[in-house]
mmCIF file of C-alpha atoms in Angstrom:
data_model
loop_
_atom_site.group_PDB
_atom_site.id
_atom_site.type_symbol
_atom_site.label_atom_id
_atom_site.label_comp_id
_atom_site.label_asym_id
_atom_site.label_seq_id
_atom_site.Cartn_x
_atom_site.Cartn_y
_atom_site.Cartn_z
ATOM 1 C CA UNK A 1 -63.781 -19.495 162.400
ATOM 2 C CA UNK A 2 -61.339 -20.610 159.623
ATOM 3 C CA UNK A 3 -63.957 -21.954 157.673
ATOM 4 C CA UNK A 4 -66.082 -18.529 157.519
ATOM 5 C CA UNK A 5 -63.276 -16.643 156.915
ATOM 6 C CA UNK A 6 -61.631 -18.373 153.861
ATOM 7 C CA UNK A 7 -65.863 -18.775 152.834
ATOM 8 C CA UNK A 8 -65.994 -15.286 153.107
ATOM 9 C CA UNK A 9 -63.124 -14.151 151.620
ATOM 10 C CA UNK A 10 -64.065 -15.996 148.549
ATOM 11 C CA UNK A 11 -67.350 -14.480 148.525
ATOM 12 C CA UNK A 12 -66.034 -11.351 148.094
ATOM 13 C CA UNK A 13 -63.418 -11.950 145.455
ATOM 14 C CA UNK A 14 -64.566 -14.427 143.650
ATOM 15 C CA UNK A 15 -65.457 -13.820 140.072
ATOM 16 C CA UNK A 16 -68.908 -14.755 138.956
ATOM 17 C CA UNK A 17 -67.811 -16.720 135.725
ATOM 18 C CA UNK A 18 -64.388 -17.121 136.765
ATOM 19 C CA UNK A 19 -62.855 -19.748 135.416
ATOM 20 C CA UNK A 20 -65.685 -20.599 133.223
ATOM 21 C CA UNK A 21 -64.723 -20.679 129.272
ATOM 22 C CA UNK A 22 -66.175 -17.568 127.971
ATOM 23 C CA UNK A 23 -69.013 -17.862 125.219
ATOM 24 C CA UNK A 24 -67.883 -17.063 121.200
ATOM 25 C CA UNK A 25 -68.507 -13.386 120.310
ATOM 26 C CA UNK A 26 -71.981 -12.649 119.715
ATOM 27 C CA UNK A 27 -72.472 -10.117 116.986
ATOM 28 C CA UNK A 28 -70.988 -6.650 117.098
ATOM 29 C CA UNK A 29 -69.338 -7.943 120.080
ATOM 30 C CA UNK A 30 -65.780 -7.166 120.313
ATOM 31 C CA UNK A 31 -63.217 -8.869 123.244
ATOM 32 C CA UNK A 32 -60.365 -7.383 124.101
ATOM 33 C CA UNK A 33 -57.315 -8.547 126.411
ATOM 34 C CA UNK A 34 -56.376 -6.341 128.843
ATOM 35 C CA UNK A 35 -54.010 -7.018 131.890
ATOM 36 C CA UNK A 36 -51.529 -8.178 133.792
ATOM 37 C CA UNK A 37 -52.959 -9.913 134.837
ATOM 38 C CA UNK A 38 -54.512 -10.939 131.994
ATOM 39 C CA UNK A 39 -58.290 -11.177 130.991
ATOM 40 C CA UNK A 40 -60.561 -10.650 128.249
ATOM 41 C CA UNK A 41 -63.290 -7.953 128.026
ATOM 42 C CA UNK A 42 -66.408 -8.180 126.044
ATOM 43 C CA UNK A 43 -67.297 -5.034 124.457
ATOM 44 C CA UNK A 44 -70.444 -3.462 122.612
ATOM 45 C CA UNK A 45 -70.468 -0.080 121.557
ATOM 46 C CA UNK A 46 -73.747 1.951 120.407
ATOM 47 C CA UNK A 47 -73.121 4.540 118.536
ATOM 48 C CA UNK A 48 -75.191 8.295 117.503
ATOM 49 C CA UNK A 49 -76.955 8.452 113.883
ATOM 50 C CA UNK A 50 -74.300 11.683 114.054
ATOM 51 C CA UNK A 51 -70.773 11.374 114.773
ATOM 52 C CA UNK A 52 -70.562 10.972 118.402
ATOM 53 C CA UNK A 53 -70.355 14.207 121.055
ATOM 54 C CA UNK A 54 -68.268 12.087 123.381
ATOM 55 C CA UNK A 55 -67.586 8.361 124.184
ATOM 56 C CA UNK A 56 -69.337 7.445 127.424
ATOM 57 C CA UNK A 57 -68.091 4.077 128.906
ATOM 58 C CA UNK A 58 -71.133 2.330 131.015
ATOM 59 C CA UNK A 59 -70.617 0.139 133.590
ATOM 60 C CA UNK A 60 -72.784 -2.029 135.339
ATOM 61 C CA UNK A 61 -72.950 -3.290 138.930
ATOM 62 C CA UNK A 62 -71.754 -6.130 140.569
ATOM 63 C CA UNK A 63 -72.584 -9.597 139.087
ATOM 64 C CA UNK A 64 -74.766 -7.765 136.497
ATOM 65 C CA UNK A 65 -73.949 -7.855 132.927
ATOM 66 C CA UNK A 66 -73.508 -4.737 130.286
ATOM 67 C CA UNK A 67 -77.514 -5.527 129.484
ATOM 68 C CA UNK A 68 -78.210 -3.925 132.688
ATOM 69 C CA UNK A 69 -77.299 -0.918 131.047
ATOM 70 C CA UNK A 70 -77.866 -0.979 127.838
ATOM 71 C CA UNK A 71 -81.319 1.179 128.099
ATOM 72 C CA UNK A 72 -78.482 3.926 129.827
ATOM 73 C CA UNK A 73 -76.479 3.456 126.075
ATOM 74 C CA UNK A 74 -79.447 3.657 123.947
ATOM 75 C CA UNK A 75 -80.271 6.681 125.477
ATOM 76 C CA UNK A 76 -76.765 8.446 125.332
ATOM 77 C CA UNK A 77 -76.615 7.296 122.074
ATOM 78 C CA UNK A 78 -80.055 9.141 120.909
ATOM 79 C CA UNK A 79 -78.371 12.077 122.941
ATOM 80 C CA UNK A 80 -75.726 11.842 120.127
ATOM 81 C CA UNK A 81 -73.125 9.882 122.774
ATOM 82 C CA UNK A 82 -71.203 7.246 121.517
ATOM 83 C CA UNK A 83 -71.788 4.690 124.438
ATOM 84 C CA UNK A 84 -69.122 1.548 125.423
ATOM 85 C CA UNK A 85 -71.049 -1.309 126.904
ATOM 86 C CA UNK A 86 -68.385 -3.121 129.253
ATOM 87 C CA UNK A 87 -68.541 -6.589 131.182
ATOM 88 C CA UNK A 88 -66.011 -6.188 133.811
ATOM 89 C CA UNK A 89 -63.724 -9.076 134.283
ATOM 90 C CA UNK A 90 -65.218 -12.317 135.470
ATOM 91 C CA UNK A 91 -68.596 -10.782 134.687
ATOM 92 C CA UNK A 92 -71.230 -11.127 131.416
ATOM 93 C CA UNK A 93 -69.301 -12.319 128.296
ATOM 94 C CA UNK A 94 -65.621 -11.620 130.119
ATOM 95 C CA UNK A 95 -63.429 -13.467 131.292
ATOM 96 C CA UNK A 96 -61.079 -13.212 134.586
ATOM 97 C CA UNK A 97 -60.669 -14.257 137.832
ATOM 98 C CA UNK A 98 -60.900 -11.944 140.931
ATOM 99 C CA UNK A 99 -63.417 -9.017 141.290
ATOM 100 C CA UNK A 100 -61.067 -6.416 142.846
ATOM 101 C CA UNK A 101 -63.649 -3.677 143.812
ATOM 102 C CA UNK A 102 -62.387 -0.967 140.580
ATOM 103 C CA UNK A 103 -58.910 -0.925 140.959
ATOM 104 C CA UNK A 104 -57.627 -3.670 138.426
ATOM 105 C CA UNK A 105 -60.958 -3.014 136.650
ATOM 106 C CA UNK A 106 -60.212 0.933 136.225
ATOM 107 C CA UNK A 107 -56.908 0.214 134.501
ATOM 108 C CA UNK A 108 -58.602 -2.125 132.163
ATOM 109 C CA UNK A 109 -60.616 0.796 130.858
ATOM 110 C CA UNK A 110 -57.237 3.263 130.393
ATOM 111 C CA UNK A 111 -56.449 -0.074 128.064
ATOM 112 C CA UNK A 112 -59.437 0.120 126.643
ATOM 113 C CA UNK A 113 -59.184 3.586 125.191
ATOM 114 C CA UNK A 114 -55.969 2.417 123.711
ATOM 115 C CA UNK A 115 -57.094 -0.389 122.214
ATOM 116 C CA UNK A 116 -60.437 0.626 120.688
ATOM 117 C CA UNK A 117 -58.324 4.408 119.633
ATOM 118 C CA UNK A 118 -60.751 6.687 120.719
ATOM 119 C CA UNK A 119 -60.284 10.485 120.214
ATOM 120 C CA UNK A 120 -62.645 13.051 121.733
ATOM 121 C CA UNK A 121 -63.612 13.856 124.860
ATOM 122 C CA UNK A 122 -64.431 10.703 127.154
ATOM 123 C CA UNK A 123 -67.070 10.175 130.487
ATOM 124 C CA UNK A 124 -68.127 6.836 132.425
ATOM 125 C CA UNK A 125 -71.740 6.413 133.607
ATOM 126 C CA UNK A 126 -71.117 3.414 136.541
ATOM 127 C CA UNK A 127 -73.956 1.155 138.506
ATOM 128 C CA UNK A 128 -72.908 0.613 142.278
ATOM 129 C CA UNK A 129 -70.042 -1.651 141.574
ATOM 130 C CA UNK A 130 -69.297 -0.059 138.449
ATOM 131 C CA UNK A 131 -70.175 3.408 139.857
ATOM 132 C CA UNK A 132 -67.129 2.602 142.128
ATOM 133 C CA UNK A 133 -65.241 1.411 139.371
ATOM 134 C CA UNK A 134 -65.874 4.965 137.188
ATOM 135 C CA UNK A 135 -64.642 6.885 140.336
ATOM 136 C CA UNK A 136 -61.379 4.884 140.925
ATOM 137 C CA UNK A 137 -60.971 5.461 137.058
ATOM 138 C CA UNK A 138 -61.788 9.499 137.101
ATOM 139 C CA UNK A 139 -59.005 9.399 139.959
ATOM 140 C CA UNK A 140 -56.572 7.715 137.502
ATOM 141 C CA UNK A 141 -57.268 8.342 133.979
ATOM 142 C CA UNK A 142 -56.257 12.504 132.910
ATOM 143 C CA UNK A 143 -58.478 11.736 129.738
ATOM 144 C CA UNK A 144 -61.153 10.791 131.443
ATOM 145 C CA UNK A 145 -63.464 14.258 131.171
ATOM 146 C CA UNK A 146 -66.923 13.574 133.911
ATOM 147 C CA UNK A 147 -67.489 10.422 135.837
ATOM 148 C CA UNK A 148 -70.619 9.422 137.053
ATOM 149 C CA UNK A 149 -71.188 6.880 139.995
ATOM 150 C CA UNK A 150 -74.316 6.159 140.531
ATOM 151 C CA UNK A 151 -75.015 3.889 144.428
ATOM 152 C CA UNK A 152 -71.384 3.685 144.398
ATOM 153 C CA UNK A 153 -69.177 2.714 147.029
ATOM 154 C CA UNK A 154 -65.853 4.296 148.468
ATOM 155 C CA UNK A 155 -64.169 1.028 149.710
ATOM 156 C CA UNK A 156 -64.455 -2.345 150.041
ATOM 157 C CA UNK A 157 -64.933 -2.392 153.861
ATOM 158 C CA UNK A 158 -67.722 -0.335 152.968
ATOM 159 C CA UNK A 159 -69.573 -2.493 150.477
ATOM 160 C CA UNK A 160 -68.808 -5.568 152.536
ATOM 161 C CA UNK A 161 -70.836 -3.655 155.355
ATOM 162 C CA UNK A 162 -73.805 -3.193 153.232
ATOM 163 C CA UNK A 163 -74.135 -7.238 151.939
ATOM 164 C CA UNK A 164 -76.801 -8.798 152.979
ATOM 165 C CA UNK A 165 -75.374 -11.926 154.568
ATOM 166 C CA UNK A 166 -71.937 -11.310 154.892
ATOM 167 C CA UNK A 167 -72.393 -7.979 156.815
ATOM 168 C CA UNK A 168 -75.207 -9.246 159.106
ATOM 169 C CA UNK A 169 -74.834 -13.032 159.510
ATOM 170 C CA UNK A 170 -70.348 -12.811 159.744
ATOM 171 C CA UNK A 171 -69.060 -11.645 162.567
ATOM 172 C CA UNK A 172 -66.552 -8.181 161.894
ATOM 173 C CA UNK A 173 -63.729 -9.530 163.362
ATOM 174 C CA UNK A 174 -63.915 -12.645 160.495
ATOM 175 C CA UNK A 175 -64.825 -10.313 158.188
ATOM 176 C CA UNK A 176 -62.456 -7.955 158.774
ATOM 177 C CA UNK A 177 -59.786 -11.293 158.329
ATOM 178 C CA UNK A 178 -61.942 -12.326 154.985
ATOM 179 C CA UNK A 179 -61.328 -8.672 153.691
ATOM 180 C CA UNK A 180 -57.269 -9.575 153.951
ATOM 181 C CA UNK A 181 -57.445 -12.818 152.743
ATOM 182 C CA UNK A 182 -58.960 -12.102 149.867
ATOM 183 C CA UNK A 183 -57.487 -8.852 148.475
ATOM 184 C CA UNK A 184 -54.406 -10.879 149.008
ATOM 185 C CA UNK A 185 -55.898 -13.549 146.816
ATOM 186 C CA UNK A 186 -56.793 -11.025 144.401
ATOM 187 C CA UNK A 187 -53.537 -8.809 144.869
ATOM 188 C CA UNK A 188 -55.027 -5.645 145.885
ATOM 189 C CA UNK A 189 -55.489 -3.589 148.587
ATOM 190 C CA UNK A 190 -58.793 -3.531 150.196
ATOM 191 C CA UNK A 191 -58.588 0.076 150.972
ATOM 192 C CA UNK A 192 -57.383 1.332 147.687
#
């Protein structure tokens, strides 16, 4: 019982490059630390021929990388979008830890905006994991303008529910334990 709980729980928190060095920037690639606690993003942005409408952040899904999405940028950016690739943390090219469902990884974007100074008016396009992400953020961030989730998820209890081996194979009473152990690993709250 121990043994699939403290499996599980790091199933579900672990990051999937966490605590692997990160790669050297590729080109155009920016990283930028965000935190506490700390970790660095790897950014890409695509920009319009035109200056840009609007900055739309895109977000992919859980242990998928900003390629994923980068068809989704090329597009906004023909649309005359300025488009922000992101790796969350511990995912792609970034760097960090914990996966903590959208709520650490919706304050990195609000540093994000500071950091990379944009003006203008500002959406998120997010991929199931990052679709949750872009609603935790719209529910935070006033300068955030449209959010788009798209096969996101409300809550972690919910995702866990939908995994293919955890929330068929793991009893809910474990998992249920897993889901505490490791947002207290991660330091957040699962329901958040």
């Amino acid at each position: 019982e121990q043994l699939f709980e403290r499996w599980a729980a790091h199933t579900l928190v672990d990051a999937p490059n966490g605590g692997v060095p990160v790669a050297p920037p590729r080109r155009g690639e920016l990283r930028l630390t965000v935190g506490p606690p700390d970790a660095t993003l790897s950014v890409e942005m695509v920009a319009p021929k035109l200056p840009p409408r609007a900055t739309i952040f895109v977000l992919p899904g859980l242990r998928d990388d900003k390629e994923y999405m980068r068809a989704y940028a090329e597009r906004l950016a023909e649309a005359g979008y300025r488009a922000v690739l992101v790796d969350s943390r511990g995912h792609g090219r970034s760097g960090g830890r914990w996966l903590t469902y959208g709520i650490q990884e919706s304050r990195d974007l609000s540093q994000l905006i500071d950091a990379l100074a944009i003006t203008g008016p500002i959406g998120v396009l997010g991929h199931s994991y990052g679709g949750s992400t872009a609603l935790q953020w719209a529910g935070r961030e006033p300068r955030l303008r449209a959010a788009i989730g798209l096969g996101a998820f409300t809550t972690l209890r919910e995702c866990v529910r939908d995994l293919p081996i955890l929330g068929t194979i793991v009893p809910h009473f474990i998992l249920e334990r897993a889901i505490e152990r490791g947002s207290r690993m991660a330091h957040f709250h699962p329901d958040e």
